[in-house]
């Protein structure tokens, strides 16, 4: 992942294009820049508001037929002079910005966008915070791992109710959902959700019926008596399952990327009525046919909508086969959590479930909560940026170029086309 080393050798104005000859990891390449791309990414004050970094290019002044009159190096920048019909004399872009943000280079690189979990990794809460002092390096290591691998356990979280908040708020504020901020997972005589019973659960993404389901989920084990039989938490990497499904069943894979499933949560007889319905495909692809989202939740599926009879038939053929792939035992990671352990996982990428359990004497009690993927990703990137620029005085937004951040190119499954 990432571009290791890239330097500019030469530049050429082709009028309809700016060409940069670069050395990229020891190989010479030509990067081509479209004139409109250059104009809209101009970094001078006439195109950006310096204090906010927001773009202020007057779009109405930009002609369709934009031509480069001349282009030349100017210190660490490239100065583009536009022709007479361009309604702006020039644009200025830093060489570093051009090299980091080349669209053509991005299209070539960044194929490996996430890491796969082979052995479960454990982190230690006592290393994150000790005597109320935070160890930001250790916290970042955990966040980075979670971004890239998507599944890990933090041990030694104090074994008391609501302590999961102390862990999660090291990153960002908790997401408030229809289940509140912190929810209890224990046997309830009148459960609002199957999770609050002893029944086995199908693999699923939590709140899959949201337009934007929670990003990272945390489950804190408070009590799991040895006498409880079953109750292991199970995980399947949805990206890996979907990729394998693409190879094994290309026609059915195609169906699951095009025909939308229907997800819903209907609570009509509870204090607050909930009527959520959202349709989307089980597998979401970007413009390069890369998987950027997986959506799975059999218990929260409703009637299919807006489909022809043939589409419904095709959907169920693919659906039943994908169900088998998701539940293939060779893909499953089973974790029996111990009290004081918090399993942390990417809810947009991993499907989770639970074995049914019997608790004739003891009991099993977890507390869970979420972070939105937007906030989690922002925090990870901000910390990576800060670490990379510790010795530099970069305070205004205009100076911030996030493109070279390693974690920007991590696929976390939140439908990001990047
Ligand atoms: Fe769940």
XYZ file of C-alpha atoms and ligand atoms in Angstrom:
419
model
C 0.000 0.000 0.000
C 1.222 3.516 -0.716
C 3.868 5.091 -2.862
C 7.308 4.799 -1.351
C 9.381 7.286 -3.227
C 8.551 9.667 -6.026
C 10.526 12.592 -7.445
C 9.989 14.987 -10.344
C 12.460 14.789 -13.235
C 10.896 17.118 -15.799
C 7.624 18.698 -16.907
C 6.142 19.366 -20.347
C 3.223 21.548 -21.403
C 1.083 19.689 -23.955
C -1.543 22.521 -23.988
C -4.420 20.079 -23.326
C -2.425 18.338 -20.644
C 0.500 18.826 -18.262
C 2.942 15.941 -18.258
C 5.288 15.251 -15.367
C 8.150 12.835 -15.876
C 8.804 11.228 -12.483
C 10.955 8.604 -10.866
C 8.605 6.314 -8.956
C 10.285 3.639 -6.832
C 13.206 3.553 -9.289
C 11.064 3.500 -12.453
C 10.419 6.438 -14.774
C 6.736 7.233 -15.369
C 4.766 10.005 -17.048
C 1.925 11.479 -14.990
C -0.704 13.358 -16.982
C -2.769 16.167 -15.524
C -5.979 17.420 -17.081
C -6.227 21.256 -17.305
C -9.514 21.372 -15.384
C -8.030 19.184 -12.659
C -5.164 21.684 -12.368
C -7.461 24.684 -12.317
C -9.780 23.252 -9.676
C -6.870 22.129 -7.505
C -5.002 25.445 -7.651
C -3.541 26.116 -4.222
C -3.074 29.857 -4.381
C -5.175 32.210 -2.281
C -7.300 33.160 -5.305
C -8.604 29.586 -5.419
C -8.643 28.642 -1.719
C -9.765 30.478 1.357
C -6.589 30.254 3.448
C -8.085 29.887 6.933
C -10.601 27.151 6.075
C -8.870 25.521 3.121
C -12.182 25.546 1.249
C -12.165 25.933 -2.514
C -13.347 29.245 -3.906
C -12.697 28.743 -7.637
C -15.475 30.640 -9.472
C -16.815 27.755 -11.573
C -18.789 30.028 -13.871
C -15.499 31.558 -15.064
C -13.943 28.245 -16.074
C -14.339 27.558 -19.821
C -15.014 24.085 -21.190
C -12.110 24.396 -23.590
C -9.381 25.198 -21.096
C -5.840 25.482 -22.501
C -2.469 25.684 -20.810
C -0.389 28.554 -22.225
C 2.739 27.686 -20.288
C 3.885 25.671 -17.298
C 7.128 26.019 -15.384
C 8.758 25.135 -12.107
C 8.756 27.922 -9.575
C 10.696 26.705 -6.524
C 8.626 23.959 -4.869
C 5.651 24.844 -7.099
C 4.492 24.500 -10.680
C 3.057 27.700 -12.114
C 0.447 27.228 -14.824
C -0.308 30.224 -17.067
C -3.709 29.966 -18.749
C -4.576 31.229 -22.214
C -6.497 34.473 -22.823
C -9.969 32.843 -22.767
C -9.493 31.277 -19.350
C -10.688 34.182 -17.149
C -7.779 33.652 -14.777
C -4.143 34.402 -15.416
C -2.498 31.542 -13.615
C -2.682 28.711 -11.089
C -0.124 27.495 -8.597
C 0.267 23.904 -7.365
C 3.016 22.491 -5.185
C 5.085 19.739 -6.745
C 4.527 17.589 -3.686
C 0.761 18.005 -4.046
C 0.900 17.026 -7.729
C 2.997 13.945 -7.045
C 0.854 12.833 -4.121
C -2.476 13.380 -5.833
C -1.925 12.253 -9.412
C -5.175 10.526 -10.457
C -3.319 8.240 -12.867
C -0.874 7.094 -10.204
C -3.731 6.400 -7.801
C -5.395 4.212 -10.411
C -2.245 2.113 -10.783
C -1.375 1.676 -7.123
C -3.272 0.814 -3.968
C -4.536 -2.609 -4.874
C -4.103 -4.132 -1.445
C -6.502 -2.092 0.594
C -6.875 -4.080 3.812
C -5.163 -6.779 5.837
C -6.598 -10.155 6.741
C -6.768 -11.521 10.271
C -4.963 -14.852 10.642
C -4.333 -14.821 14.394
C -6.443 -12.813 16.770
C -4.503 -9.811 18.102
C -4.821 -8.635 21.730
C -4.169 -5.110 23.000
C -3.917 -4.073 26.654
C -6.054 -1.246 28.038
C -3.443 -0.698 30.763
C -0.991 0.342 28.052
C -3.453 2.915 26.646
C -4.042 4.696 29.936
C -1.968 4.458 33.083
C -2.574 6.664 36.132
C -4.854 8.811 33.917
C -2.041 9.497 31.432
C -2.801 8.491 27.867
C -0.176 6.780 25.755
C -1.087 8.178 22.336
C 1.361 5.927 20.503
C -0.222 2.770 21.923
C -3.707 4.100 21.238
C -2.730 4.878 17.657
C -1.263 1.378 17.179
C -4.609 -0.081 18.208
C -6.621 2.259 15.954
C -4.339 1.628 12.988
C -4.657 -2.114 13.469
C -8.421 -1.815 13.674
C -8.530 0.259 10.486
C -6.389 -2.207 8.541
C -7.361 -5.600 9.992
C -10.852 -4.842 11.305
C -10.926 -7.235 14.275
C -9.061 -7.386 17.609
C -9.542 -7.680 21.364
C -8.601 -5.215 24.105
C -8.044 -6.904 27.470
C -7.961 -5.516 31.006
C -10.801 -3.050 30.505
C -12.215 -2.587 34.039
C -14.950 -5.117 34.567
C -17.701 -2.663 35.459
C -20.769 -1.350 33.662
C -20.216 1.534 31.220
C -16.425 1.161 31.307
C -16.496 0.410 27.589
C -17.108 4.149 27.203
C -13.695 4.834 28.767
C -12.071 2.743 26.066
C -14.047 4.041 23.085
C -13.832 7.700 24.073
C -10.074 7.433 23.728
C -10.973 7.644 20.031
C -14.160 9.719 19.639
C -17.645 10.258 21.113
C -19.961 7.242 20.980
C -22.556 7.029 18.237
C -26.121 7.299 19.477
C -28.440 4.885 17.675
C -32.016 3.690 18.202
C -30.526 1.521 20.981
C -28.962 4.508 22.729
C -25.229 4.925 23.293
C -24.491 1.802 25.327
C -26.661 -1.294 25.014
C -26.795 -4.397 27.204
C -26.559 -7.817 25.616
C -28.054 -10.245 28.100
C -31.076 -12.491 28.277
C -34.256 -10.419 28.457
C -37.664 -12.071 29.004
C -39.235 -9.773 26.392
C -36.341 -8.994 24.027
C -36.487 -5.965 21.724
C -33.880 -7.753 19.612
C -32.931 -11.423 19.167
C -29.495 -10.478 20.485
C -31.093 -9.996 23.899
C -32.016 -13.676 24.189
C -30.058 -16.947 24.389
C -30.909 -17.877 20.807
C -28.234 -18.378 18.151
C -27.856 -15.465 15.750
C -27.280 -15.442 11.994
C -24.243 -13.554 10.736
C -25.051 -9.874 10.260
C -23.891 -6.274 10.229
C -25.476 -4.376 13.091
C -28.073 -1.790 12.048
C -27.679 -2.851 8.422
C -31.017 -1.106 7.764
C -29.403 2.295 8.386
C -28.334 4.242 5.327
C -24.983 4.460 7.121
C -24.595 1.602 9.639
C -22.207 2.050 12.583
C -18.540 1.844 11.677
C -16.733 0.206 14.589
C -18.512 -1.942 17.139
C -17.275 -2.728 20.644
C -18.579 -5.558 22.845
C -17.380 -5.556 26.442
C -17.705 -8.846 28.313
C -18.753 -8.121 31.875
C -19.863 -11.599 32.867
C -19.474 -14.954 31.173
C -19.691 -17.687 33.765
C -17.855 -20.903 33.059
C -21.095 -22.823 33.550
C -22.615 -21.072 30.501
C -22.542 -23.498 27.596
C -22.113 -21.935 24.135
C -22.393 -18.187 23.550
C -19.172 -17.773 21.564
C -19.040 -14.640 19.376
C -18.383 -15.518 15.747
C -16.866 -13.431 12.964
C -16.601 -13.706 9.209
C -14.680 -11.272 7.017
C -17.337 -10.058 4.583
C -14.741 -8.726 2.116
C -13.004 -12.090 1.892
C -16.259 -14.001 1.572
C -17.439 -11.669 -1.193
C -14.108 -11.852 -3.060
C -14.153 -15.642 -2.955
C -17.800 -15.584 -4.067
C -16.796 -13.456 -7.053
C -14.289 -16.129 -8.111
C -16.537 -19.120 -7.421
C -19.849 -17.711 -8.675
C -19.225 -14.723 -10.982
C -22.772 -14.640 -12.351
C -24.368 -14.781 -8.889
C -21.851 -12.240 -7.585
C -22.967 -9.870 -10.319
C -26.598 -10.301 -9.242
C -25.751 -9.393 -5.637
C -24.029 -6.188 -6.756
C -27.000 -5.032 -8.849
C -30.296 -6.215 -7.345
C -31.055 -4.463 -4.068
C -31.935 -6.319 -0.899
C -34.473 -4.780 1.458
C -33.517 -4.135 5.076
C -35.857 -2.952 7.787
C -36.431 -2.420 11.499
C -40.031 -2.021 12.559
C -40.948 -1.424 16.215
C -44.611 -0.533 16.407
C -45.447 -1.517 19.965
C -42.627 0.094 21.862
C -42.290 3.465 23.494
C -40.676 5.045 20.478
C -41.985 3.738 17.190
C -39.262 2.822 14.714
C -40.036 2.475 11.000
C -36.762 2.142 9.130
C -36.553 0.648 5.646
C -33.541 0.845 3.343
C -32.819 -1.009 0.093
C -29.297 -1.600 -1.204
C -27.327 -4.463 -2.727
C -25.564 -7.014 -0.544
C -22.255 -6.225 -2.260
C -21.287 -2.700 -3.335
C -18.611 -2.058 -5.984
C -16.799 1.098 -6.977
C -16.085 2.303 -10.522
C -13.125 -0.145 -10.687
C -15.283 -3.104 -9.642
C -13.563 -3.210 -6.240
C -15.678 -4.199 -3.246
C -16.348 -1.117 -1.138
C -19.278 -2.346 0.937
C -20.998 -5.499 2.167
C -24.507 -5.589 3.637
C -25.830 -8.674 5.374
C -28.526 -9.182 7.995
C -31.106 -11.966 7.430
C -33.101 -11.133 10.578
C -33.653 -7.600 9.354
C -34.681 -8.248 5.788
C -38.098 -7.243 4.552
C -39.996 -7.767 1.302
C -37.992 -7.000 -1.833
C -39.106 -3.794 -3.527
C -39.213 -2.366 -7.010
C -38.107 -5.564 -8.766
C -39.419 -7.613 -11.697
C -40.335 -11.275 -11.317
C -37.119 -12.302 -13.087
C -35.051 -10.099 -10.804
C -36.651 -11.622 -7.719
C -35.880 -15.120 -9.025
C -32.264 -14.194 -9.790
C -31.901 -12.540 -6.391
C -32.955 -15.592 -4.380
C -30.730 -17.956 -6.371
C -27.731 -15.737 -5.565
C -28.887 -15.071 -1.994
C -29.082 -18.760 -1.041
C -25.625 -19.437 -2.457
C -24.133 -16.421 -0.706
C -25.682 -17.573 2.576
C -23.736 -20.842 2.222
C -20.524 -18.901 1.544
C -21.004 -16.679 4.598
C -21.575 -19.711 6.817
C -18.695 -21.783 5.444
C -17.003 -22.958 8.626
C -13.521 -22.496 7.199
C -14.072 -18.714 7.236
C -15.298 -18.390 10.816
C -13.338 -17.009 13.783
C -14.928 -17.987 17.124
C -14.128 -16.029 20.288
C -15.279 -16.883 23.788
C -14.710 -13.582 25.523
C -13.516 -13.396 29.108
C -14.759 -10.779 31.558
C -12.723 -7.583 31.056
C -12.206 -8.173 27.344
C -13.640 -5.947 24.617
C -13.872 -7.290 21.105
C -13.532 -4.424 18.600
C -14.525 -4.905 14.981
C -15.323 -3.147 11.748
C -19.101 -3.504 11.477
C -19.028 -2.432 7.808
C -16.661 -5.253 6.871
C -17.133 -8.143 9.319
C -20.333 -10.097 9.787
C -20.773 -11.282 13.359
C -23.026 -13.797 15.067
C -23.286 -15.806 18.224
C -23.714 -19.416 19.116
C -26.855 -20.082 21.119
C -26.205 -20.749 24.790
C -27.612 -22.337 27.935
C -27.157 -20.715 31.325
C -28.805 -23.004 33.890
C -26.810 -21.468 36.757
C -24.559 -18.627 35.641
C -25.095 -15.786 33.176
C -23.590 -13.926 30.215
C -23.617 -10.134 30.067
C -21.982 -7.894 27.457
C -22.239 -4.157 26.903
C -21.847 -2.750 23.427
C -21.475 0.568 21.647
C -20.387 2.054 18.330
C -18.323 4.705 16.607
C -19.402 6.090 13.253
C -16.965 5.197 10.492
C -16.670 8.868 9.567
C -15.447 9.803 13.037
C -13.208 6.764 13.415
C -11.560 7.308 10.046
C -11.123 11.009 10.709
C -9.441 10.315 14.055
C -7.105 7.709 12.572
C -6.086 10.012 9.718
C -5.649 13.022 12.001
C -3.359 11.035 14.278
C -1.332 9.657 11.387
C -0.971 13.165 9.970
C 0.073 14.570 13.345
C 2.675 11.855 13.813
C 4.089 12.433 10.328
C 4.319 16.182 10.877
C 5.379 16.383 14.516
C 8.280 18.677 13.806
C 6.536 20.900 11.292
C 4.481 23.983 11.910
C 1.432 23.222 9.781
C -1.584 24.937 11.199
C -3.627 26.293 8.337
C -5.887 23.996 6.389
C -4.419 24.993 3.063
C -1.166 23.266 3.997
C -2.860 19.971 4.792
C -2.451 17.366 2.087
C -3.917 14.086 3.309
C -3.329 12.172 0.099
C -0.046 10.629 1.193
C -1.489 9.236 4.414
C -1.181 5.470 4.380
C -4.527 4.992 6.102
C -6.447 7.104 3.585
C -6.039 4.193 1.226
C -7.330 1.592 3.643
C -10.665 0.117 2.596
C -12.952 0.083 5.617
C -16.092 -0.872 3.727
C -18.030 2.358 4.065
C -18.912 2.706 0.371
C -16.001 5.086 -0.205
C -15.183 5.065 -3.929
C -11.586 6.122 -3.221
Fe -25.109 -7.745 16.339
